[in-house]
C-alpha cells in the first residue's frame, strides 16, 4: 500500500472561492493538512472546508491536486502541494510555495501516517524505519517548518493524529505502528507545555478503527482471501458495532482547531466507538 513513492519536490494547485461559503467555526483560518488525499486526511479536509477553512492539502501523491480541484469546484479556497514529509527540504519548499499563495498557516493537522503488519522478530529494519521516518520524523519535520511563524504571531493550533494503538491498547503485528503512535502522544504533550505561553495549542486525536484505505489494507494483509470479514469482525468488537467514518474524525479535528476548544492543550481525544472500554474477559450480563 505504501511502497510506491514519487520523487518530486513540490507542485501547487490554487483555486479561489467561486461561490459564497457560509460562516463556520474555521472561517478565515488557513489549515495545512498532511496525508490529505484519502482516509482520515480526506475526511478532515472535507470537514474543514465545510466549516469555512482555507486549505493547504499536502500529500506525497500528485493525485492530491484532483481533490483540491474538486473542493475548489465546490467553492472552497484550496491549495494542493506535493511533498515527502520524510524530507525536510521537500517539506520546506512545499510550505514556502503554499504560503506565497495563502499568506499564513493558522492550523496544522499532522495526519500523514502508515501501518504495515509484521511480528517484532520478523519485521525488517527497513520496515521499522519506514514507520519511524513517516509517523515520527515526518510529523517533526512539518511541525518544525510551520511552528516558528505561529510563535511569531502568538497564535496557532496543531492537531496530531495518534491512535488508541500504542498508548492505550496493543495488537499483535503492530509493534512498529504502536511505537510511533505512542511517541506522538509524548510529542503532543511536550509541545503543548513548551509553547503554551506563545499562544500555541497542541492536541492529539486517538482514533480506533476507521473505515479507510489503511484499514482496508491491514484487512488484506491479515486475510487476503476475505478482507471484508476482517472489517466485519473489527466492527463486532466495538460497542457501537461499526467503524468510524473519516468525517466523524474530521469533526473532532475541527473542534480542536477552532476557538471552541480554546482552553484545551496537551490532550488525548479518543474517538473509537467505545472499543477501548470493555474488559478483555467479561463477567457482566
PDB file of C-alpha atoms in Angstrom:
ATOM      1  CA  UNK A   1       0.000   0.000   0.000  1.00  0.00           C
ATOM      2  CA  UNK A   2       2.769   2.428   0.899  1.00  0.00           C
ATOM      3  CA  UNK A   3       5.718   1.079  -1.069  1.00  0.00           C
ATOM      4  CA  UNK A   4       5.494   3.374  -4.101  1.00  0.00           C
ATOM      5  CA  UNK A   5       6.719   6.916  -3.590  1.00  0.00           C
ATOM      6  CA  UNK A   6       7.016   9.804  -6.012  1.00  0.00           C
ATOM      7  CA  UNK A   7      10.199  11.834  -6.061  1.00  0.00           C
ATOM      8  CA  UNK A   8       9.075  15.350  -6.702  1.00  0.00           C
ATOM      9  CA  UNK A   9       9.966  18.487  -4.806  1.00  0.00           C
ATOM     10  CA  UNK A  10       6.628  20.243  -4.888  1.00  0.00           C
ATOM     11  CA  UNK A  11       3.654  21.058  -7.008  1.00  0.00           C
ATOM     12  CA  UNK A  12       0.899  23.570  -6.399  1.00  0.00           C
ATOM     13  CA  UNK A  13      -2.713  23.935  -7.439  1.00  0.00           C
ATOM     14  CA  UNK A  14      -4.581  27.036  -6.270  1.00  0.00           C
ATOM     15  CA  UNK A  15      -8.296  27.749  -6.506  1.00  0.00           C
ATOM     16  CA  UNK A  16     -10.313  30.661  -5.199  1.00  0.00           C
ATOM     17  CA  UNK A  17     -13.882  30.633  -3.900  1.00  0.00           C
ATOM     18  CA  UNK A  18     -16.378  30.628  -6.754  1.00  0.00           C
ATOM     19  CA  UNK A  19     -19.406  30.911  -4.506  1.00  0.00           C
ATOM     20  CA  UNK A  20     -20.032  32.293  -1.045  1.00  0.00           C
ATOM     21  CA  UNK A  21     -19.215  29.970   1.843  1.00  0.00           C
ATOM     22  CA  UNK A  22     -21.341  30.177   4.973  1.00  0.00           C
ATOM     23  CA  UNK A  23     -19.585  31.409   8.088  1.00  0.00           C
ATOM     24  CA  UNK A  24     -18.241  28.465  10.027  1.00  0.00           C
ATOM     25  CA  UNK A  25     -16.074  27.808  13.052  1.00  0.00           C
ATOM     26  CA  UNK A  26     -12.944  27.868  10.865  1.00  0.00           C
ATOM     27  CA  UNK A  27     -13.851  30.750   8.556  1.00  0.00           C
ATOM     28  CA  UNK A  28     -10.860  32.976   7.885  1.00  0.00           C
ATOM     29  CA  UNK A  29      -8.356  30.351   9.037  1.00  0.00           C
ATOM     30  CA  UNK A  30      -5.867  28.555   6.812  1.00  0.00           C
ATOM     31  CA  UNK A  31      -5.212  24.900   7.614  1.00  0.00           C
ATOM     32  CA  UNK A  32      -2.370  22.687   6.416  1.00  0.00           C
ATOM     33  CA  UNK A  33      -3.387  19.012   6.393  1.00  0.00           C
ATOM     34  CA  UNK A  34      -0.790  16.324   5.690  1.00  0.00           C
ATOM     35  CA  UNK A  35      -1.687  12.979   4.154  1.00  0.00           C
ATOM     36  CA  UNK A  36      -4.809  14.665   2.836  1.00  0.00           C
ATOM     37  CA  UNK A  37      -5.509  12.549  -0.239  1.00  0.00           C
ATOM     38  CA  UNK A  38      -7.547   9.775   1.328  1.00  0.00           C
ATOM     39  CA  UNK A  39      -8.873   8.260   4.521  1.00  0.00           C
ATOM     40  CA  UNK A  40      -8.862  10.388   7.659  1.00  0.00           C
ATOM     41  CA  UNK A  41      -6.912  13.161   5.935  1.00  0.00           C
ATOM     42  CA  UNK A  42      -9.516  13.482   3.213  1.00  0.00           C
ATOM     43  CA  UNK A  43     -12.276  13.413   5.816  1.00  0.00           C
ATOM     44  CA  UNK A  44     -10.603  16.240   7.714  1.00  0.00           C
ATOM     45  CA  UNK A  45     -10.132  18.242   4.512  1.00  0.00           C
ATOM     46  CA  UNK A  46     -13.793  17.943   3.562  1.00  0.00           C
ATOM     47  CA  UNK A  47     -14.949  18.788   7.077  1.00  0.00           C
ATOM     48  CA  UNK A  48     -12.655  21.793   7.398  1.00  0.00           C
ATOM     49  CA  UNK A  49     -13.858  23.074   4.029  1.00  0.00           C
ATOM     50  CA  UNK A  50     -17.459  22.818   5.216  1.00  0.00           C
ATOM     51  CA  UNK A  51     -16.540  24.830   8.306  1.00  0.00           C
ATOM     52  CA  UNK A  52     -15.069  27.599   6.149  1.00  0.00           C
ATOM     53  CA  UNK A  53     -11.312  26.997   6.356  1.00  0.00           C
ATOM     54  CA  UNK A  54      -8.917  27.783   3.552  1.00  0.00           C
ATOM     55  CA  UNK A  55      -6.991  24.598   2.835  1.00  0.00           C
ATOM     56  CA  UNK A  56      -3.434  23.597   2.049  1.00  0.00           C
ATOM     57  CA  UNK A  57      -3.550  19.889   1.208  1.00  0.00           C
ATOM     58  CA  UNK A  58      -0.174  18.150   1.394  1.00  0.00           C
ATOM     59  CA  UNK A  59       0.416  14.637   0.143  1.00  0.00           C
ATOM     60  CA  UNK A  60       3.187  12.607  -1.446  1.00  0.00           C
ATOM     61  CA  UNK A  61       0.950  11.727  -4.402  1.00  0.00           C
ATOM     62  CA  UNK A  62       0.272  14.211  -7.220  1.00  0.00           C
ATOM     63  CA  UNK A  63      -3.306  12.890  -7.131  1.00  0.00           C
ATOM     64  CA  UNK A  64      -3.876  15.389  -4.302  1.00  0.00           C
ATOM     65  CA  UNK A  65      -4.410  18.014  -6.985  1.00  0.00           C
ATOM     66  CA  UNK A  66      -7.624  16.255  -8.053  1.00  0.00           C
ATOM     67  CA  UNK A  67      -9.081  16.558  -4.550  1.00  0.00           C
ATOM     68  CA  UNK A  68      -8.088  20.218  -4.458  1.00  0.00           C
ATOM     69  CA  UNK A  69      -9.757  20.795  -7.821  1.00  0.00           C
ATOM     70  CA  UNK A  70     -12.931  19.102  -6.590  1.00  0.00           C
ATOM     71  CA  UNK A  71     -13.099  21.227  -3.453  1.00  0.00           C
ATOM     72  CA  UNK A  72     -12.355  24.346  -5.471  1.00  0.00           C
ATOM     73  CA  UNK A  73     -15.239  23.444  -7.752  1.00  0.00           C
ATOM     74  CA  UNK A  74     -17.486  23.407  -4.699  1.00  0.00           C
ATOM     75  CA  UNK A  75     -16.467  26.962  -3.893  1.00  0.00           C
ATOM     76  CA  UNK A  76     -13.680  26.461  -1.376  1.00  0.00           C
ATOM     77  CA  UNK A  77     -10.232  28.033  -1.384  1.00  0.00           C
ATOM     78  CA  UNK A  78      -7.732  25.219  -1.679  1.00  0.00           C
ATOM     79  CA  UNK A  79      -4.037  24.805  -2.477  1.00  0.00           C
ATOM     80  CA  UNK A  80      -2.530  21.377  -3.188  1.00  0.00           C
ATOM     81  CA  UNK A  81       1.158  20.731  -2.535  1.00  0.00           C
ATOM     82  CA  UNK A  82       3.139  17.582  -3.243  1.00  0.00           C
ATOM     83  CA  UNK A  83       5.880  16.760  -0.751  1.00  0.00           C
ATOM     84  CA  UNK A  84       7.527  13.869   1.073  1.00  0.00           C
ATOM     85  CA  UNK A  85       7.215  14.514   4.818  1.00  0.00           C
ATOM     86  CA  UNK A  86      10.368  12.434   5.407  1.00  0.00           C
ATOM     87  CA  UNK A  87      12.433  15.057   3.571  1.00  0.00           C
ATOM     88  CA  UNK A  88      12.783  18.417   5.399  1.00  0.00           C
ATOM     89  CA  UNK A  89      13.853  20.183   2.196  1.00  0.00           C
ATOM     90  CA  UNK A  90      10.807  18.888   0.313  1.00  0.00           C
ATOM     91  CA  UNK A  91       8.537  19.989   3.157  1.00  0.00           C
ATOM     92  CA  UNK A  92      10.123  23.448   3.394  1.00  0.00           C
ATOM     93  CA  UNK A  93       9.855  24.053  -0.351  1.00  0.00           C
ATOM     94  CA  UNK A  94       6.209  22.975  -0.477  1.00  0.00           C
ATOM     95  CA  UNK A  95       5.198  25.077   2.525  1.00  0.00           C
ATOM     96  CA  UNK A  96       7.072  28.114   1.202  1.00  0.00           C
ATOM     97  CA  UNK A  97       5.229  27.856  -2.100  1.00  0.00           C
ATOM     98  CA  UNK A  98       1.861  27.359  -0.397  1.00  0.00           C
ATOM     99  CA  UNK A  99       2.389  30.340   1.919  1.00  0.00           C
ATOM    100  CA  UNK A 100       3.161  32.512  -1.086  1.00  0.00           C
ATOM    101  CA  UNK A 101      -0.407  31.770  -2.182  1.00  0.00           C
ATOM    102  CA  UNK A 102      -2.200  31.659   1.168  1.00  0.00           C
ATOM    103  CA  UNK A 103      -0.156  34.085   3.258  1.00  0.00           C
ATOM    104  CA  UNK A 104      -0.014  32.127   6.510  1.00  0.00           C
ATOM    105  CA  UNK A 105      -0.850  28.861   8.244  1.00  0.00           C
ATOM    106  CA  UNK A 106      -3.127  29.082  11.288  1.00  0.00           C
ATOM    107  CA  UNK A 107      -3.797  25.368  11.770  1.00  0.00           C
ATOM    108  CA  UNK A 108      -1.587  22.337  11.246  1.00  0.00           C
ATOM    109  CA  UNK A 109      -3.032  18.830  11.130  1.00  0.00           C
ATOM    110  CA  UNK A 110      -0.270  16.218  11.228  1.00  0.00           C
ATOM    111  CA  UNK A 111      -2.206  13.328   9.723  1.00  0.00           C
ATOM    112  CA  UNK A 112       0.220  11.574   7.346  1.00  0.00           C
ATOM    113  CA  UNK A 113       0.970   8.086   8.612  1.00  0.00           C
ATOM    114  CA  UNK A 114       1.481   4.450   7.665  1.00  0.00           C
ATOM    115  CA  UNK A 115       0.982   0.970   9.095  1.00  0.00           C
ATOM    116  CA  UNK A 116       2.460  -2.344   7.951  1.00  0.00           C
ATOM    117  CA  UNK A 117       1.740  -5.564   9.790  1.00  0.00           C
ATOM    118  CA  UNK A 118       4.617  -7.740  10.931  1.00  0.00           C
ATOM    119  CA  UNK A 119       5.733  -9.504  14.083  1.00  0.00           C
ATOM    120  CA  UNK A 120       8.541  -7.896  16.072  1.00  0.00           C
ATOM    121  CA  UNK A 121      11.124 -10.581  15.277  1.00  0.00           C
ATOM    122  CA  UNK A 122      10.175 -10.863  11.610  1.00  0.00           C
ATOM    123  CA  UNK A 123       9.974  -7.150  10.836  1.00  0.00           C
ATOM    124  CA  UNK A 124      12.925  -5.840   8.857  1.00  0.00           C
ATOM    125  CA  UNK A 125      14.855  -2.757   9.897  1.00  0.00           C
ATOM    126  CA  UNK A 126      13.666  -1.113   6.686  1.00  0.00           C
ATOM    127  CA  UNK A 127      10.009  -1.611   7.638  1.00  0.00           C
ATOM    128  CA  UNK A 128      10.725  -0.369  11.165  1.00  0.00           C
ATOM    129  CA  UNK A 129      12.401   2.743   9.803  1.00  0.00           C
ATOM    130  CA  UNK A 130       9.582   3.249   7.299  1.00  0.00           C
ATOM    131  CA  UNK A 131       7.171   3.715  10.218  1.00  0.00           C
ATOM    132  CA  UNK A 132       9.555   5.928  12.183  1.00  0.00           C
ATOM    133  CA  UNK A 133      10.507   8.101   9.207  1.00  0.00           C
ATOM    134  CA  UNK A 134       6.903   8.924   8.299  1.00  0.00           C
ATOM    135  CA  UNK A 135       4.964   8.637  11.552  1.00  0.00           C
ATOM    136  CA  UNK A 136       7.513  10.397  13.787  1.00  0.00           C
ATOM    137  CA  UNK A 137      10.134  12.210  11.708  1.00  0.00           C
ATOM    138  CA  UNK A 138       7.513  13.356   9.215  1.00  0.00           C
ATOM    139  CA  UNK A 139       5.472  14.962  11.992  1.00  0.00           C
ATOM    140  CA  UNK A 140       8.639  16.503  13.407  1.00  0.00           C
ATOM    141  CA  UNK A 141       9.673  17.925  10.009  1.00  0.00           C
ATOM    142  CA  UNK A 142       6.331  19.530   9.184  1.00  0.00           C
ATOM    143  CA  UNK A 143       5.820  20.926  12.681  1.00  0.00           C
ATOM    144  CA  UNK A 144       9.311  22.429  12.711  1.00  0.00           C
ATOM    145  CA  UNK A 145       8.628  24.113   9.364  1.00  0.00           C
ATOM    146  CA  UNK A 146       5.305  25.630  10.452  1.00  0.00           C
ATOM    147  CA  UNK A 147       5.750  26.417  14.155  1.00  0.00           C
ATOM    148  CA  UNK A 148       8.112  29.458  14.005  1.00  0.00           C
ATOM    149  CA  UNK A 149       5.561  31.580  12.149  1.00  0.00           C
ATOM    150  CA  UNK A 150       2.836  30.585  14.619  1.00  0.00           C
ATOM    151  CA  UNK A 151       5.080  31.601  17.515  1.00  0.00           C
ATOM    152  CA  UNK A 152       5.814  34.946  15.861  1.00  0.00           C
ATOM    153  CA  UNK A 153       2.058  35.624  15.622  1.00  0.00           C
ATOM    154  CA  UNK A 154       1.449  34.134  19.098  1.00  0.00           C
ATOM    155  CA  UNK A 155      -1.393  32.077  17.660  1.00  0.00           C
ATOM    156  CA  UNK A 156      -1.567  28.558  16.292  1.00  0.00           C
ATOM    157  CA  UNK A 157      -3.395  25.262  16.596  1.00  0.00           C
ATOM    158  CA  UNK A 158      -1.727  21.916  15.975  1.00  0.00           C
ATOM    159  CA  UNK A 159      -3.702  18.679  15.764  1.00  0.00           C
ATOM    160  CA  UNK A 160      -1.711  15.453  15.941  1.00  0.00           C
ATOM    161  CA  UNK A 161      -3.070  12.156  14.635  1.00  0.00           C
ATOM    162  CA  UNK A 162      -2.112   9.473  17.136  1.00  0.00           C
ATOM    163  CA  UNK A 163      -4.122   6.292  17.795  1.00  0.00           C
ATOM    164  CA  UNK A 164      -5.581   4.213  20.587  1.00  0.00           C
ATOM    165  CA  UNK A 165      -2.946   1.696  19.485  1.00  0.00           C
ATOM    166  CA  UNK A 166       0.327   2.249  21.270  1.00  0.00           C
ATOM    167  CA  UNK A 167      -0.538   4.404  24.247  1.00  0.00           C
ATOM    168  CA  UNK A 168      -3.795   2.684  25.264  1.00  0.00           C
ATOM    169  CA  UNK A 169      -4.032  -0.736  23.614  1.00  0.00           C
ATOM    170  CA  UNK A 170      -1.858  -3.042  21.523  1.00  0.00           C
ATOM    171  CA  UNK A 171      -2.435  -5.573  18.755  1.00  0.00           C
ATOM    172  CA  UNK A 172      -0.100  -8.354  17.593  1.00  0.00           C
ATOM    173  CA  UNK A 173       1.779  -7.419  14.454  1.00  0.00           C
ATOM    174  CA  UNK A 174       1.600  -3.659  15.022  1.00  0.00           C
ATOM    175  CA  UNK A 175       4.675  -3.099  17.184  1.00  0.00           C
ATOM    176  CA  UNK A 176       6.275  -0.509  14.905  1.00  0.00           C
ATOM    177  CA  UNK A 177       2.986   1.324  14.408  1.00  0.00           C
ATOM    178  CA  UNK A 178       2.267   1.298  18.157  1.00  0.00           C
ATOM    179  CA  UNK A 179       5.752   2.602  18.906  1.00  0.00           C
ATOM    180  CA  UNK A 180       5.320   5.577  16.605  1.00  0.00           C
ATOM    181  CA  UNK A 181       1.786   6.474  17.646  1.00  0.00           C
ATOM    182  CA  UNK A 182       2.699   6.386  21.340  1.00  0.00           C
ATOM    183  CA  UNK A 183       5.576   8.724  20.515  1.00  0.00           C
ATOM    184  CA  UNK A 184       3.123  11.222  19.036  1.00  0.00           C
ATOM    185  CA  UNK A 185       1.336  11.440  22.391  1.00  0.00           C
ATOM    186  CA  UNK A 186       4.623  12.351  24.064  1.00  0.00           C
ATOM    187  CA  UNK A 187       5.398  14.918  21.376  1.00  0.00           C
ATOM    188  CA  UNK A 188       1.925  16.441  21.729  1.00  0.00           C
ATOM    189  CA  UNK A 189       2.292  16.946  25.473  1.00  0.00           C
ATOM    190  CA  UNK A 190       5.846  18.264  25.221  1.00  0.00           C
ATOM    191  CA  UNK A 191       4.990  20.841  22.559  1.00  0.00           C
ATOM    192  CA  UNK A 192       1.851  21.864  24.445  1.00  0.00           C
ATOM    193  CA  UNK A 193       3.884  22.679  27.561  1.00  0.00           C
ATOM    194  CA  UNK A 194       6.786  24.272  25.734  1.00  0.00           C
ATOM    195  CA  UNK A 195       4.720  26.653  23.618  1.00  0.00           C
ATOM    196  CA  UNK A 196       1.575  27.349  25.663  1.00  0.00           C
ATOM    197  CA  UNK A 197       2.757  30.864  26.524  1.00  0.00           C
ATOM    198  CA  UNK A 198       3.400  31.503  22.841  1.00  0.00           C
ATOM    199  CA  UNK A 199      -0.302  31.108  22.077  1.00  0.00           C
ATOM    200  CA  UNK A 200       0.071  27.633  20.585  1.00  0.00           C
ATOM    201  CA  UNK A 201      -2.344  24.824  21.415  1.00  0.00           C
ATOM    202  CA  UNK A 202      -1.393  21.237  20.603  1.00  0.00           C
ATOM    203  CA  UNK A 203      -3.829  18.337  20.943  1.00  0.00           C
ATOM    204  CA  UNK A 204      -3.893  14.727  19.787  1.00  0.00           C
ATOM    205  CA  UNK A 205      -6.666  12.636  18.283  1.00  0.00           C
ATOM    206  CA  UNK A 206      -6.599   8.918  19.092  1.00  0.00           C
ATOM    207  CA  UNK A 207      -8.884   7.088  16.654  1.00  0.00           C
ATOM    208  CA  UNK A 208      -9.920   3.484  16.975  1.00  0.00           C
ATOM    209  CA  UNK A 209     -10.967   1.634  13.846  1.00  0.00           C
ATOM    210  CA  UNK A 210     -11.904   3.950  10.974  1.00  0.00           C
ATOM    211  CA  UNK A 211     -13.092   2.777   7.543  1.00  0.00           C
ATOM    212  CA  UNK A 212     -10.154   3.998   5.476  1.00  0.00           C
ATOM    213  CA  UNK A 213      -7.863   2.660   2.737  1.00  0.00           C
ATOM    214  CA  UNK A 214      -5.309   1.992   5.504  1.00  0.00           C
ATOM    215  CA  UNK A 215      -7.791  -0.152   7.452  1.00  0.00           C
ATOM    216  CA  UNK A 216      -8.696  -1.977   4.256  1.00  0.00           C
ATOM    217  CA  UNK A 217      -5.002  -2.584   3.529  1.00  0.00           C
ATOM    218  CA  UNK A 218      -4.486  -4.014   7.017  1.00  0.00           C
ATOM    219  CA  UNK A 219      -7.501  -6.272   6.448  1.00  0.00           C
ATOM    220  CA  UNK A 220      -5.992  -7.518   3.168  1.00  0.00           C
ATOM    221  CA  UNK A 221      -2.674  -8.224   4.878  1.00  0.00           C
ATOM    222  CA  UNK A 222      -4.493 -10.106   7.635  1.00  0.00           C
ATOM    223  CA  UNK A 223      -6.766 -12.158   5.354  1.00  0.00           C
ATOM    224  CA  UNK A 224      -6.024 -11.766   1.628  1.00  0.00           C
ATOM    225  CA  UNK A 225      -8.832 -14.153   0.654  1.00  0.00           C
ATOM    226  CA  UNK A 226     -11.589 -12.381   2.589  1.00  0.00           C
ATOM    227  CA  UNK A 227     -10.513  -8.945   3.858  1.00  0.00           C
ATOM    228  CA  UNK A 228     -14.109  -7.800   4.326  1.00  0.00           C
ATOM    229  CA  UNK A 229     -14.569 -10.445   7.016  1.00  0.00           C
ATOM    230  CA  UNK A 230     -11.738  -8.827   8.979  1.00  0.00           C
ATOM    231  CA  UNK A 231     -13.512  -5.469   8.900  1.00  0.00           C
ATOM    232  CA  UNK A 232     -16.751  -7.168   9.950  1.00  0.00           C
ATOM    233  CA  UNK A 233     -15.011  -8.758  12.933  1.00  0.00           C
ATOM    234  CA  UNK A 234     -13.490  -5.392  13.835  1.00  0.00           C
ATOM    235  CA  UNK A 235     -16.965  -3.883  13.953  1.00  0.00           C
ATOM    236  CA  UNK A 236     -18.300  -6.708  16.121  1.00  0.00           C
ATOM    237  CA  UNK A 237     -15.670  -5.939  18.766  1.00  0.00           C
ATOM    238  CA  UNK A 238     -16.752  -2.295  19.034  1.00  0.00           C
ATOM    239  CA  UNK A 239     -19.624  -1.450  21.426  1.00  0.00           C
ATOM    240  CA  UNK A 240     -21.195   0.774  18.741  1.00  0.00           C
ATOM    241  CA  UNK A 241     -20.830  -2.139  16.267  1.00  0.00           C
ATOM    242  CA  UNK A 242     -19.348  -0.114  13.427  1.00  0.00           C
ATOM    243  CA  UNK A 243     -16.169   1.531  12.247  1.00  0.00           C
ATOM    244  CA  UNK A 244     -15.894   5.304  12.318  1.00  0.00           C
ATOM    245  CA  UNK A 245     -16.409   7.421   9.234  1.00  0.00           C
ATOM    246  CA  UNK A 246     -13.445   9.713   8.409  1.00  0.00           C
ATOM    247  CA  UNK A 247     -15.816  12.683   8.501  1.00  0.00           C
ATOM    248  CA  UNK A 248     -16.500  11.952  12.174  1.00  0.00           C
ATOM    249  CA  UNK A 249     -12.796  12.259  12.904  1.00  0.00           C
ATOM    250  CA  UNK A 250     -12.861  15.437  10.832  1.00  0.00           C
ATOM    251  CA  UNK A 251     -15.466  16.965  13.135  1.00  0.00           C
ATOM    252  CA  UNK A 252     -13.289  16.275  16.175  1.00  0.00           C
ATOM    253  CA  UNK A 253     -10.302  17.823  14.407  1.00  0.00           C
ATOM    254  CA  UNK A 254     -12.388  20.894  13.524  1.00  0.00           C
ATOM    255  CA  UNK A 255     -13.365  21.295  17.176  1.00  0.00           C
ATOM    256  CA  UNK A 256      -9.732  21.097  18.297  1.00  0.00           C
ATOM    257  CA  UNK A 257      -8.687  23.564  15.592  1.00  0.00           C
ATOM    258  CA  UNK A 258     -11.400  26.082  16.478  1.00  0.00           C
ATOM    259  CA  UNK A 259     -11.949  28.592  19.274  1.00  0.00           C
ATOM    260  CA  UNK A 260     -14.482  26.180  20.768  1.00  0.00           C
ATOM    261  CA  UNK A 261     -11.536  24.318  22.320  1.00  0.00           C
ATOM    262  CA  UNK A 262      -9.694  27.461  23.432  1.00  0.00           C
ATOM    263  CA  UNK A 263      -8.767  26.041  26.872  1.00  0.00           C
ATOM    264  CA  UNK A 264      -7.636  22.632  25.638  1.00  0.00           C
ATOM    265  CA  UNK A 265      -3.994  21.795  25.087  1.00  0.00           C
ATOM    266  CA  UNK A 266      -1.888  18.678  25.528  1.00  0.00           C
ATOM    267  CA  UNK A 267      -4.955  16.434  25.465  1.00  0.00           C
ATOM    268  CA  UNK A 268      -5.595  12.968  24.029  1.00  0.00           C
ATOM    269  CA  UNK A 269      -9.025  12.797  22.426  1.00  0.00           C
ATOM    270  CA  UNK A 270     -10.249   9.245  21.900  1.00  0.00           C
ATOM    271  CA  UNK A 271     -12.762   8.583  19.122  1.00  0.00           C
ATOM    272  CA  UNK A 272     -13.244   4.827  18.981  1.00  0.00           C
ATOM    273  CA  UNK A 273     -16.930   3.968  19.384  1.00  0.00           C
ATOM    274  CA  UNK A 274     -16.107   2.616  22.830  1.00  0.00           C
ATOM    275  CA  UNK A 275     -13.658  -0.025  21.593  1.00  0.00           C
ATOM    276  CA  UNK A 276     -11.200   0.585  24.450  1.00  0.00           C
ATOM    277  CA  UNK A 277     -13.892   0.289  27.157  1.00  0.00           C
ATOM    278  CA  UNK A 278     -14.652  -3.455  27.555  1.00  0.00           C
ATOM    279  CA  UNK A 279     -12.609  -5.776  29.742  1.00  0.00           C
ATOM    280  CA  UNK A 280     -10.725  -8.490  27.848  1.00  0.00           C
ATOM    281  CA  UNK A 281     -12.713 -11.084  29.793  1.00  0.00           C
ATOM    282  CA  UNK A 282     -16.225 -10.031  30.774  1.00  0.00           C
ATOM    283  CA  UNK A 283     -18.233 -11.459  33.663  1.00  0.00           C
ATOM    284  CA  UNK A 284     -21.077  -8.996  33.152  1.00  0.00           C
ATOM    285  CA  UNK A 285     -24.536  -9.638  31.758  1.00  0.00           C
TER     286      UNK A 285
END
